[in-house]
Coordinates of C-alpha atoms and ligand atoms in Angstrom, one line a residue:
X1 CA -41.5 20.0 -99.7
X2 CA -40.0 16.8 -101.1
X3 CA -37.5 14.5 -98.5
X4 CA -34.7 12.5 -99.0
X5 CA -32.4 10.8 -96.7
X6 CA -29.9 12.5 -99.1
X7 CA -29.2 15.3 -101.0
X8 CA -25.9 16.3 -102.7
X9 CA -25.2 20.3 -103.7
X10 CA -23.0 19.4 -106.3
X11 CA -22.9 16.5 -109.5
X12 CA -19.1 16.2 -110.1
X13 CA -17.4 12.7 -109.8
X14 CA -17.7 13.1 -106.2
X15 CA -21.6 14.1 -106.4
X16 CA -22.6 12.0 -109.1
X17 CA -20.6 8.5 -107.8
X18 CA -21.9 9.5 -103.9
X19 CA -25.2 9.4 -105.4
X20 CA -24.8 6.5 -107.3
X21 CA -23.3 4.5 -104.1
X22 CA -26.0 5.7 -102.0
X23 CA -28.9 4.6 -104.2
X24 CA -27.2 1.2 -104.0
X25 CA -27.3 1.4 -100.8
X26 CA -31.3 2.0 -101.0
X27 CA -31.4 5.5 -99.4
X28 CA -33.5 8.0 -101.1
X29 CA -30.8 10.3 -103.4
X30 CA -31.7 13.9 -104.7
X31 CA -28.5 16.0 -106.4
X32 CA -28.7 19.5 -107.5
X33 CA -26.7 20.5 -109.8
X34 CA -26.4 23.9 -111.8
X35 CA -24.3 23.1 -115.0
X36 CA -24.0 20.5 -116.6
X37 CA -23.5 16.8 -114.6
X38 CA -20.2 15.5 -114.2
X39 CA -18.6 19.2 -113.3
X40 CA -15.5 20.3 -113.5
X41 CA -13.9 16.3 -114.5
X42 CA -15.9 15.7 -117.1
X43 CA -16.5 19.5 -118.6
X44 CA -14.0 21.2 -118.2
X45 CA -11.0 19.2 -116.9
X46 CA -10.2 15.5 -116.8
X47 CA -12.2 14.0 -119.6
X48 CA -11.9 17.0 -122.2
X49 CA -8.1 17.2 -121.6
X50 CA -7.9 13.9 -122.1
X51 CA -9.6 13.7 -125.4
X52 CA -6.9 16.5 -126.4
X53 CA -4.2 14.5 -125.5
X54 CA -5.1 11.4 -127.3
X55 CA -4.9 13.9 -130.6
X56 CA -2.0 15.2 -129.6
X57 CA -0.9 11.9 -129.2
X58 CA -2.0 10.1 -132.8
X59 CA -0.3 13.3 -134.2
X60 CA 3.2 12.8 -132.6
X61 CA 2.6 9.0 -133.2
X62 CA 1.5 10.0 -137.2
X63 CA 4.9 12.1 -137.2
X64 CA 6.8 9.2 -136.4
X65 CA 5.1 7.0 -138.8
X66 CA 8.6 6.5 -140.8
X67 CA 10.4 4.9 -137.7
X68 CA 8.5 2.6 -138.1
X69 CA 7.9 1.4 -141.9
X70 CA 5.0 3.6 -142.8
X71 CA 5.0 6.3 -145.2
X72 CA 2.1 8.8 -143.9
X73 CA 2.5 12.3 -145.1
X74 CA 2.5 15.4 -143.0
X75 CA -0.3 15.3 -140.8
X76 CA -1.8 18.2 -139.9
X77 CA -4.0 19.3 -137.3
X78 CA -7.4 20.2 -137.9
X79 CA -7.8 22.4 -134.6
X80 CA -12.1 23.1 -134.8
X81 CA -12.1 19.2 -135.6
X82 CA -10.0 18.2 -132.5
X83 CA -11.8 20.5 -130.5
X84 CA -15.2 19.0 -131.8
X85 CA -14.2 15.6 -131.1
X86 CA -13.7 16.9 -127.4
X87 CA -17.1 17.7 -127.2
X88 CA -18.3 14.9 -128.5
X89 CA -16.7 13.2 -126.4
X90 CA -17.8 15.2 -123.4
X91 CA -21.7 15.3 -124.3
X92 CA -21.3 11.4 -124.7
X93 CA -19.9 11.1 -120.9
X94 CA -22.3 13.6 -119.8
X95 CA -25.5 12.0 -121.1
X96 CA -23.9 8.7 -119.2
X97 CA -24.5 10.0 -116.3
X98 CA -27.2 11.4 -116.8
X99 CA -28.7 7.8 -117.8
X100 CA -26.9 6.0 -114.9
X101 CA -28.7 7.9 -112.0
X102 CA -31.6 7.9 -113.9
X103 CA -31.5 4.5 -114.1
X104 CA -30.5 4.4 -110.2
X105 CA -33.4 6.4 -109.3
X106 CA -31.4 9.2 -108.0
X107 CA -33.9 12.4 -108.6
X108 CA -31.4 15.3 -110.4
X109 CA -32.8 18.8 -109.7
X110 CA -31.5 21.1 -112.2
X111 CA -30.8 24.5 -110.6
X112 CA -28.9 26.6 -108.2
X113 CA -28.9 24.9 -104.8
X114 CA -28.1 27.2 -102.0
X115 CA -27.7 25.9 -98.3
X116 CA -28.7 28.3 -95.6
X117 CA -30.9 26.6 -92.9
X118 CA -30.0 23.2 -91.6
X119 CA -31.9 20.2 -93.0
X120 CA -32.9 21.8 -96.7
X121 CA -31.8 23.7 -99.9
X122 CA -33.5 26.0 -102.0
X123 CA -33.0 25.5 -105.1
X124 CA -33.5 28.3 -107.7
X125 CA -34.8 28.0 -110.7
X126 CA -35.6 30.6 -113.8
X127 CA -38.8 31.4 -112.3
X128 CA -39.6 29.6 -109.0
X129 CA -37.4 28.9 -105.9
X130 CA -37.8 24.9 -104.7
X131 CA -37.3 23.4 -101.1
X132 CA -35.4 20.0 -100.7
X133 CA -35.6 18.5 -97.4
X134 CA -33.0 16.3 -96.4
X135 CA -31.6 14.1 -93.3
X136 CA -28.1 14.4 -94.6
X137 CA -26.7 17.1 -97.0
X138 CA -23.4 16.4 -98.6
X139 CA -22.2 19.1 -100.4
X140 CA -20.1 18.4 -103.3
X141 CA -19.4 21.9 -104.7
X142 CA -16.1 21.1 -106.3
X143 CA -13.2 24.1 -107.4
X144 CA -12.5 26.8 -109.6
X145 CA -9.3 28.0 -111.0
X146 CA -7.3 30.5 -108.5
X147 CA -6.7 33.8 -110.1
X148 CA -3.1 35.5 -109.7
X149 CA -3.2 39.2 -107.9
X150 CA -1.3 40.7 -110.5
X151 CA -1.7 43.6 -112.8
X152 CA -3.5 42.7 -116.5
X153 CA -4.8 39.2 -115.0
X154 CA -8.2 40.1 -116.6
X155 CA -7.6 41.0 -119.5
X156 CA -9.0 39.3 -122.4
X157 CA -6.5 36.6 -123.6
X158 CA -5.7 35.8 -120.3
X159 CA -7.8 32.7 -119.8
X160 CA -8.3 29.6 -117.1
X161 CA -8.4 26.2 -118.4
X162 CA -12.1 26.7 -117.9
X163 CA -11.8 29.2 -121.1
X164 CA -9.2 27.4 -122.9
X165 CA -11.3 24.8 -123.4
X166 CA -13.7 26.4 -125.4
X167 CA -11.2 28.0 -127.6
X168 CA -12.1 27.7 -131.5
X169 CA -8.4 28.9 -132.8
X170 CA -4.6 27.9 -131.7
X171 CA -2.7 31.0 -130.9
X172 CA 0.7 31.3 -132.2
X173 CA 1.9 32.1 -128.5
X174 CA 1.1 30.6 -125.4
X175 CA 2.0 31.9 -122.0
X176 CA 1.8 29.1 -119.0
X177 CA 1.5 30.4 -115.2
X178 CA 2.0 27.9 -112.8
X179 CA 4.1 24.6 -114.0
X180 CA 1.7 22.6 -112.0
X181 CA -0.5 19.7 -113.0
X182 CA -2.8 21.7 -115.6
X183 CA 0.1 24.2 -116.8
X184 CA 2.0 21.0 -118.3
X185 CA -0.5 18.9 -119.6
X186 CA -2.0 21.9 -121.7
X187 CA 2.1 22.7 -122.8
X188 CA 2.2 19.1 -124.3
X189 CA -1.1 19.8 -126.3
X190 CA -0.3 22.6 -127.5
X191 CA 3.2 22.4 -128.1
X192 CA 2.6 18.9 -130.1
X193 CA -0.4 21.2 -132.0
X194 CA 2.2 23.6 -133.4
X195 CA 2.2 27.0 -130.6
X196 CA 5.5 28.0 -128.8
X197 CA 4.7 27.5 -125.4
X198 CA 6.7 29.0 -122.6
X199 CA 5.6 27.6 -119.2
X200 CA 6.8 30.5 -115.9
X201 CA 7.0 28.7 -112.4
X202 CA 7.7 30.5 -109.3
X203 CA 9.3 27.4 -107.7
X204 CA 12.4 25.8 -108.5
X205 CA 10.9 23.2 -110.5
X206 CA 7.9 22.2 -111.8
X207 CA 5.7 20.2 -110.4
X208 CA 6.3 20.7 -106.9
X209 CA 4.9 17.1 -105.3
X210 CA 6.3 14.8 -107.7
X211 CA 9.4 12.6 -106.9
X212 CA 12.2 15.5 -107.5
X213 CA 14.5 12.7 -109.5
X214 CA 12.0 12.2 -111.6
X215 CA 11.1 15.7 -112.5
X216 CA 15.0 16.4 -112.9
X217 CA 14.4 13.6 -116.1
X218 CA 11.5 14.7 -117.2
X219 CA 12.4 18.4 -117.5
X220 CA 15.0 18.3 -120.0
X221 CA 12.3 15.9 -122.4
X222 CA 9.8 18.5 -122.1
X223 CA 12.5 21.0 -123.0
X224 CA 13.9 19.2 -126.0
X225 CA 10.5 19.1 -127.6
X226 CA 10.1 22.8 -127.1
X227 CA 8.8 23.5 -124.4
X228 CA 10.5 26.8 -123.1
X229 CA 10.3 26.3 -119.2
X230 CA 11.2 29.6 -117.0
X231 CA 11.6 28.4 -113.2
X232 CA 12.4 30.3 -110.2
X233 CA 10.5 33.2 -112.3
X234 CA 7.9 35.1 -111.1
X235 CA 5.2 37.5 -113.2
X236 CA 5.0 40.8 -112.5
X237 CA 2.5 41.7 -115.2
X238 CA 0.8 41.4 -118.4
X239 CA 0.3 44.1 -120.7
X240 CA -1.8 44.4 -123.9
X241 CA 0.3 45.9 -126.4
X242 CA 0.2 44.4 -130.0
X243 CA 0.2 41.1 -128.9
X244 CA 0.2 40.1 -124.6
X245 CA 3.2 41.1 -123.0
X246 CA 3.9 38.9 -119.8
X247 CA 6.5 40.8 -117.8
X248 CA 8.7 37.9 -115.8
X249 CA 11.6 38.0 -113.0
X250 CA 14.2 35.8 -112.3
X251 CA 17.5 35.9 -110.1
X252 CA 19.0 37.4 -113.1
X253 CA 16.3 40.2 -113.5
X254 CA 13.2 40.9 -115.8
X255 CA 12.1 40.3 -119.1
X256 CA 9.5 40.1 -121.4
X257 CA 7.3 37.2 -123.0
X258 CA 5.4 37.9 -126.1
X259 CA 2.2 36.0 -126.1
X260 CA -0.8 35.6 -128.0
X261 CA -2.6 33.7 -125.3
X262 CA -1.8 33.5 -121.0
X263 CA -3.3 30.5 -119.2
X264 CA -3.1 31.0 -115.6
X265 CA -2.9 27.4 -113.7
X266 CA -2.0 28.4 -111.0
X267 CA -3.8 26.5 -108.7
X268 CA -7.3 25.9 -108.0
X269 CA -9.7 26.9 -104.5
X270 CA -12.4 25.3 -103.3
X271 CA -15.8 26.7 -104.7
X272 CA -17.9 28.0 -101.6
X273 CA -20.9 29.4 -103.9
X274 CA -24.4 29.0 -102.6
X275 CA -23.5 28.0 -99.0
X276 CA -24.2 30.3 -96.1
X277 CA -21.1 29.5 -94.1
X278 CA -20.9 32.4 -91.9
X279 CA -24.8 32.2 -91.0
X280 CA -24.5 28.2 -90.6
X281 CA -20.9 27.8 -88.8
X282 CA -19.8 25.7 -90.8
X283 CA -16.1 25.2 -90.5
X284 CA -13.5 26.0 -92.6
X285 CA -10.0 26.6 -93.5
X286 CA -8.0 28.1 -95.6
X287 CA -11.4 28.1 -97.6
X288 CA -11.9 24.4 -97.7
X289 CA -14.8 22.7 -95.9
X290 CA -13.2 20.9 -92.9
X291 CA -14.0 17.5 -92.7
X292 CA -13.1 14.0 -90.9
X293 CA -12.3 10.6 -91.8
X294 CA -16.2 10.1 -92.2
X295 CA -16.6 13.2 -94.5
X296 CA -18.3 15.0 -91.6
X297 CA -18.3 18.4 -91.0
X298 CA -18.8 20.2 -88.1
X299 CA -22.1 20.2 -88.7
X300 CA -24.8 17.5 -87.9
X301 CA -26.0 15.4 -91.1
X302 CA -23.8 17.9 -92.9
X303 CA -21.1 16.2 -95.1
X304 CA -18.4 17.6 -98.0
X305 CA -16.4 15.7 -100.2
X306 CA -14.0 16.1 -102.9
X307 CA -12.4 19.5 -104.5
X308 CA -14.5 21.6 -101.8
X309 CA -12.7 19.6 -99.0
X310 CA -9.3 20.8 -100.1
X311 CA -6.7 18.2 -99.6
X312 CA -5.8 16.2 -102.8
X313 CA -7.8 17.7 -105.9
X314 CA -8.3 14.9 -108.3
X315 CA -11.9 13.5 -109.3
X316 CA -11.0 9.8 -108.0
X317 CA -10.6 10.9 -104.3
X318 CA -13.6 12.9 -104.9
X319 CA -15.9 9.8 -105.7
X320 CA -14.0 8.0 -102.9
X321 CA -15.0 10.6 -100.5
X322 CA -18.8 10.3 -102.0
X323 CA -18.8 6.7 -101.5
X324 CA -17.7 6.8 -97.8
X325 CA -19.6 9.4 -96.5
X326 CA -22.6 7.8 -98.0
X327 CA -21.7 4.6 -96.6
X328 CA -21.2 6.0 -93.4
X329 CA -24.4 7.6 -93.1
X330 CA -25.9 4.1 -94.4
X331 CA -24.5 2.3 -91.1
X332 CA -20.6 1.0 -92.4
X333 CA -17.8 1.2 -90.7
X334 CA -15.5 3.5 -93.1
X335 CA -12.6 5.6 -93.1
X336 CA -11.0 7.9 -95.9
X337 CA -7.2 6.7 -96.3
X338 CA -5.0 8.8 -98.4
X339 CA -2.3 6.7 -98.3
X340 CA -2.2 5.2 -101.5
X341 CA -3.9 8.3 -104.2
X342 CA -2.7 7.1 -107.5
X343 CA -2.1 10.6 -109.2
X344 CA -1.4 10.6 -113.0
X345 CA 0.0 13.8 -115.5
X346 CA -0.4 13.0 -118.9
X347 CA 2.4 14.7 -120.5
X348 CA 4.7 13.4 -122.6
X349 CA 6.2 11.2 -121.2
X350 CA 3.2 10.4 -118.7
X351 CA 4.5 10.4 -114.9
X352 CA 2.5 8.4 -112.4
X353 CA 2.6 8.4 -109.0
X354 CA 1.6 6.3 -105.9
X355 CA 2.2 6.7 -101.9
X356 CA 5.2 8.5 -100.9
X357 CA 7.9 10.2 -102.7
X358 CA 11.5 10.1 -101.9
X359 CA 11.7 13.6 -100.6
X360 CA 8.8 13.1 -98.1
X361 CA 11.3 10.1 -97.0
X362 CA 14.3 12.2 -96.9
X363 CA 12.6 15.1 -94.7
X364 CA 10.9 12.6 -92.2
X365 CA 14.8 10.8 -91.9
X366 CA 12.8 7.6 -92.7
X367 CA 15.1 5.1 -93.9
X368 CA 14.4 2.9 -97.0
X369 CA 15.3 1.2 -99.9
X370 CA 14.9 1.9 -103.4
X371 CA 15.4 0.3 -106.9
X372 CA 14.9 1.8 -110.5
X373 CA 14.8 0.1 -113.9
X374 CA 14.5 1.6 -117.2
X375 CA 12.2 1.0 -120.1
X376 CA 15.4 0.8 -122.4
X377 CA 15.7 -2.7 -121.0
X378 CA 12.0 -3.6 -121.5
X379 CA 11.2 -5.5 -124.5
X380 CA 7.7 -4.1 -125.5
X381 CA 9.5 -0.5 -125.0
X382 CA 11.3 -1.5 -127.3
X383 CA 9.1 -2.7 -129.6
X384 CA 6.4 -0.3 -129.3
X385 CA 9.2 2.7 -129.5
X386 CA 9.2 3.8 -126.1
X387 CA 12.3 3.4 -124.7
X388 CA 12.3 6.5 -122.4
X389 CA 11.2 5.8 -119.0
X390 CA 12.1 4.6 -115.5
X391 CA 9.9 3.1 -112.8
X392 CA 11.4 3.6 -109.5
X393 CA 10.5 2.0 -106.2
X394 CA 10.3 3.3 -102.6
X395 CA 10.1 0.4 -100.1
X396 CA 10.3 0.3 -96.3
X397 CA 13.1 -1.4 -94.1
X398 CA 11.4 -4.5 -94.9
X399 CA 11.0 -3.9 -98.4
X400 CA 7.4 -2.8 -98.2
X401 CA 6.5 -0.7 -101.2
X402 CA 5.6 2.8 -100.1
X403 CA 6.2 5.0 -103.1
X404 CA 6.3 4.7 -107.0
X405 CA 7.0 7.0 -109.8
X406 CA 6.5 5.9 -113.4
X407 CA 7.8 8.1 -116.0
X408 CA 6.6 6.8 -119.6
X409 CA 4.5 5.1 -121.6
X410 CA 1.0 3.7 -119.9
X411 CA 3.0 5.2 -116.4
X412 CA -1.1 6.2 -116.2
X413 CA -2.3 2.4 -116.5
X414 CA 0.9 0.5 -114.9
X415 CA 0.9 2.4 -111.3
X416 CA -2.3 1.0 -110.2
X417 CA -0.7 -2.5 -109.8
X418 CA 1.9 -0.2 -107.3
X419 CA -1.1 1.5 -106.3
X420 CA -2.8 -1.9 -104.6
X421 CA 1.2 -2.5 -103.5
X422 CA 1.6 0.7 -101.7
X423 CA -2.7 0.4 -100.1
X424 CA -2.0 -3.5 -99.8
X425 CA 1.5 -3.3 -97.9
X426 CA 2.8 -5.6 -100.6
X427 CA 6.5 -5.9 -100.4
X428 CA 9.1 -5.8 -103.3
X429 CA 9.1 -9.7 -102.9
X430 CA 5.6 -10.4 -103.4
X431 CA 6.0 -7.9 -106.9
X432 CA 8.6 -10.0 -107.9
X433 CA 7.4 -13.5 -107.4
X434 CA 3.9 -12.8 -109.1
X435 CA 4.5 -13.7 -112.7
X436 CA 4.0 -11.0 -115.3
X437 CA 3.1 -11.6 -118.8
X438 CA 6.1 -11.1 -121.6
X439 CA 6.1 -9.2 -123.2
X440 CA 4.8 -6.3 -121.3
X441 CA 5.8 -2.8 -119.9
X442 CA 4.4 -4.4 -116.3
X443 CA 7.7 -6.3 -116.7
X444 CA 9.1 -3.1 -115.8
X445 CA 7.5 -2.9 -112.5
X446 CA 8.4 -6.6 -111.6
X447 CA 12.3 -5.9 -112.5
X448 CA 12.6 -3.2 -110.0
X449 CA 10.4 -5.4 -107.8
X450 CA 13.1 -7.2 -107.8
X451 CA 16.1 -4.7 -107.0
X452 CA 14.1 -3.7 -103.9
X453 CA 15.9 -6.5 -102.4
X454 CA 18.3 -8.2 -104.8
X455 CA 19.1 -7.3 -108.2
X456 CA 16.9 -6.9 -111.8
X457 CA 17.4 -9.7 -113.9
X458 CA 17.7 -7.6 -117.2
X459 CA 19.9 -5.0 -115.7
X460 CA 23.8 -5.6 -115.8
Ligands
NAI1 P1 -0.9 22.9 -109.1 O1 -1.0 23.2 -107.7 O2 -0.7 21.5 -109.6 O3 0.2 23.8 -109.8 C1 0.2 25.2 -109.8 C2 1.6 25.7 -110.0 O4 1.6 27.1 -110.3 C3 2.5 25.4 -108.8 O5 3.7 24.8 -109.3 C4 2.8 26.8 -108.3 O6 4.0 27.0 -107.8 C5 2.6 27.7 -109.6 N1 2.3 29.1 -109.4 C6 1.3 29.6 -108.6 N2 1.3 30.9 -108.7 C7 2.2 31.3 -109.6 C8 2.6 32.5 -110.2 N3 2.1 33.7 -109.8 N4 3.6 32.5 -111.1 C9 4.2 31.3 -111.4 N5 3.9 30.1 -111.0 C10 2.9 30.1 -110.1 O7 -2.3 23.5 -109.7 P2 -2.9 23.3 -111.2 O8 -1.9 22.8 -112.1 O9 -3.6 24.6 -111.5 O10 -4.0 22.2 -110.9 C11 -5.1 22.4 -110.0 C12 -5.6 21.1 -109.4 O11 -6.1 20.2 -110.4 C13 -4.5 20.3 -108.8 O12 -4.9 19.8 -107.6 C14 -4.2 19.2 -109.8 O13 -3.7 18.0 -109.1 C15 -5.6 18.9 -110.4 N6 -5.4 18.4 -111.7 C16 -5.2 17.1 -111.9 C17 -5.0 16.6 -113.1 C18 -4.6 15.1 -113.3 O14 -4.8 14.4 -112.3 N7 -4.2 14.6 -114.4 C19 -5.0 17.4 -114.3 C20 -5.2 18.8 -114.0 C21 -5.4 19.2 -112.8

């Protein structure tokens, strides 16, 4: 039986960057993984999505072409090109990492890893079963979509964004469940690609963590490029009839929503597959692996990071959770702090968001300060044709940046300098007095820097 000090069930960004750490570190590194490596973020989620976007994007931009001097032409989208562009993109990604733990000497076992005893996995394969022996197991099993308990869920044309992804055509008529994080971002595709999209949240807005100003802006931008957005609405059911049916609810009553396609986004839930948690008590809750500040479960030399953990689903706190329980088990000092998740949804306009939002505030009676400044006062806004946004600041009692929210252009690049703010305990002050380059949409961030105490300079 081979032996390594450690072996991850799972390749995902938390998987695949643990193991990447760890090797660094010099431990011995195994990691099963079933599918392809990279998981959900770089298959099926993250990266794919965001190769989508960027062609949404150049077609919007190519639409616009006449604002700005250029004479174009229609564009039109070439939907089995976009999508094959996506998979290029993927397969290139995919085949990095493959090459980087390679390279790190990180031994990946292709197969289905299941953890029943303490101290190994058996990995099966098409025709043999292997045993990995390991000192610490970190298991790295990520999520998969939630499905919704209602009537017609399954039937074909109701897809996750697992299945959406591989779609060849465009319907004509897309149903979103769930204004969440996935919902929107797949509206703005396909919505910029030509389908009437109609996006059904239960809640009273969408996305239910974001800074509830913000989402009050953004909603009405989604709206007015066609986005139909049904809130407070529950489904009742989906039919097949000639086309989907997708039976809604509001305060007012029912109706109907003809659809060619449903995506359900309603959430994901940690994937649990191939570990024996009953026969191994390991703890959970709520279906998540619990875990501490050191990535340890319950469990002696047992470990579980990212999507599997619950908590905040995004691949970046994934690889951060990797890194620190292999650190930990290497001997460091480390801690997981959530404090300062940069969290990014690339619609159109992007929002960004760092540390706390002003709700959170509100509802803990925490008093603070906060300054907003527009892009329509930003030069390269301006310039570049972008002159809807905001950037609004949380700070503390003494001006410490907590919180930021970026609605617009780059909002996904521009909130890590708020990010290292908020994780930093940077105040409003120290934003402002650090010169930024002009000019540049960062200017943005130093303006309202500079309201947390005073006033922007570019603000009447
Ligand atoms: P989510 O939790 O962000 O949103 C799900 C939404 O669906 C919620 O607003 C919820 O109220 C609504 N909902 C649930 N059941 C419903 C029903 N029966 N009818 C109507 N609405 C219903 O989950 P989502 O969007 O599926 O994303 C899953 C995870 O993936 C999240 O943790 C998200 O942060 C992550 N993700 C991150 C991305 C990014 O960082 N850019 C991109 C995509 C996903």
């Amino acid at each position: 039986m081979e032996h390594y000090q450690v072996v991850f069930l799972g390749g995902g960004p938390g998987g695949y960057v643990g193991a990447l750490r760890a090797a660094q570190l010099g431990l011995s590194v195994a990691l099963i993984e079933a599918g392809e490596l990279g998981g959900t973020c770089l298959n099926r989620g993250c990266i794919p999505t965001k190769a989508l976007v960027r062609s949404a994007e150049v077609l919007r931009e190519t639409r616009r072409a006449e604002e700005f001097g250029i004479s174009a032409g229609e564009p039109v989208p070439d939907f089995p090109r976009i999508m094959a562009r996506k998979g290029q993109v993927v397969s290139t990604l995919v085949g990095g990492v493959g090459q980087l733990l390679k390279a790190a000497k990180v031994k990946v076992i292709k197969g289905f890893g299941e953890f029943k005893e303490p101290g190994k996995i058996q990995v099966k394969h098409a025709d043999s079963v292997e045993e990995i022996g390991a000192d610490n197991i970190i298991l790295a099993t990520g999520s998969v979509p939630a499905r919704i308990p209602i009537p017609g869920a399954d039937l074909p044309g109701v897809v996750t964004s697992d299945e959406i992804l591989a779609e060849t055509s465009l319907p004509e008529r897309l149903v979103i469940i769930g204004g969440g994080v996935i919902g929107l971002e797949f509206a703005a595709i396909y919505q910029t690609l030509g389908v009437k999209v109609t996006v059904v949240e239960m809640l009273p807005g969408i996305l239910p963590n974001v800074d509830e100003e913000i989402v009050r802006r953004l909603t009405p931008l989604l709206k007015r490029s066609g986005i139909d957005i049904f809130t407070k609405t529950s489904v009742r059911e989906i039919r097949q009839e000639e086309c989907l049916v997708v039976k809604v609810e509001d305060e007012k009553g029912a109706k109907e929503i003809q659809a060619d396609k449903v995506l359900v986004a309603a959430g994901r839930k940690p994937n649990l597959q191939g570990i024996d948690v009953a026969g191994l008590g390991l703890k959970t809750e709520r279906g998540a692996i619990v875990v501490n500040g050191q990535m340890q479960t319950n469990l002696p030399g047992v470990y579980g990071i990212g999507d599997a953990v619950g908590g905040i689903m995004l691949a970046h706190v994934a690889s951060a959770e990797g890194i620190t329980a292999v650190e930990h088990i290497a001997g460091h000092k480390v801690e997981m702090n959530y404090s300062a998740v940069p969290s990014v949804i690339f619609t159109h306009p992007e929002v960004a968001t760092v540390g706390v939002t002003e709700q959170e505030l509100k509802l803990k009676s925490i008093t603070y300060k906060v300054s907003k400044f527009p892009y329509s006062a930003n030069g390269k806004a301006l310039a570049l044709g972008e002159s809807v946004g905001t950037v609004k600041l949380l700070a503390d009692e003494q001006g410490v940046i907590v919180g930021a929210t970026i609605m617009g252009a780059q909002a996904s690049t521009l909130i890590h300098e708020l990010a290292v703010a908020v994780e930093k305990k940077l105040t409003g002050e120290d934003l402002a007095r650090t010169i930024h380059a002009h000019p540049t949409l960062s200017e943005t961030i130093m303006e309202a820097a500079h309201g947390i105490n005073g006033k922007p300079l570019h603000l009447a």
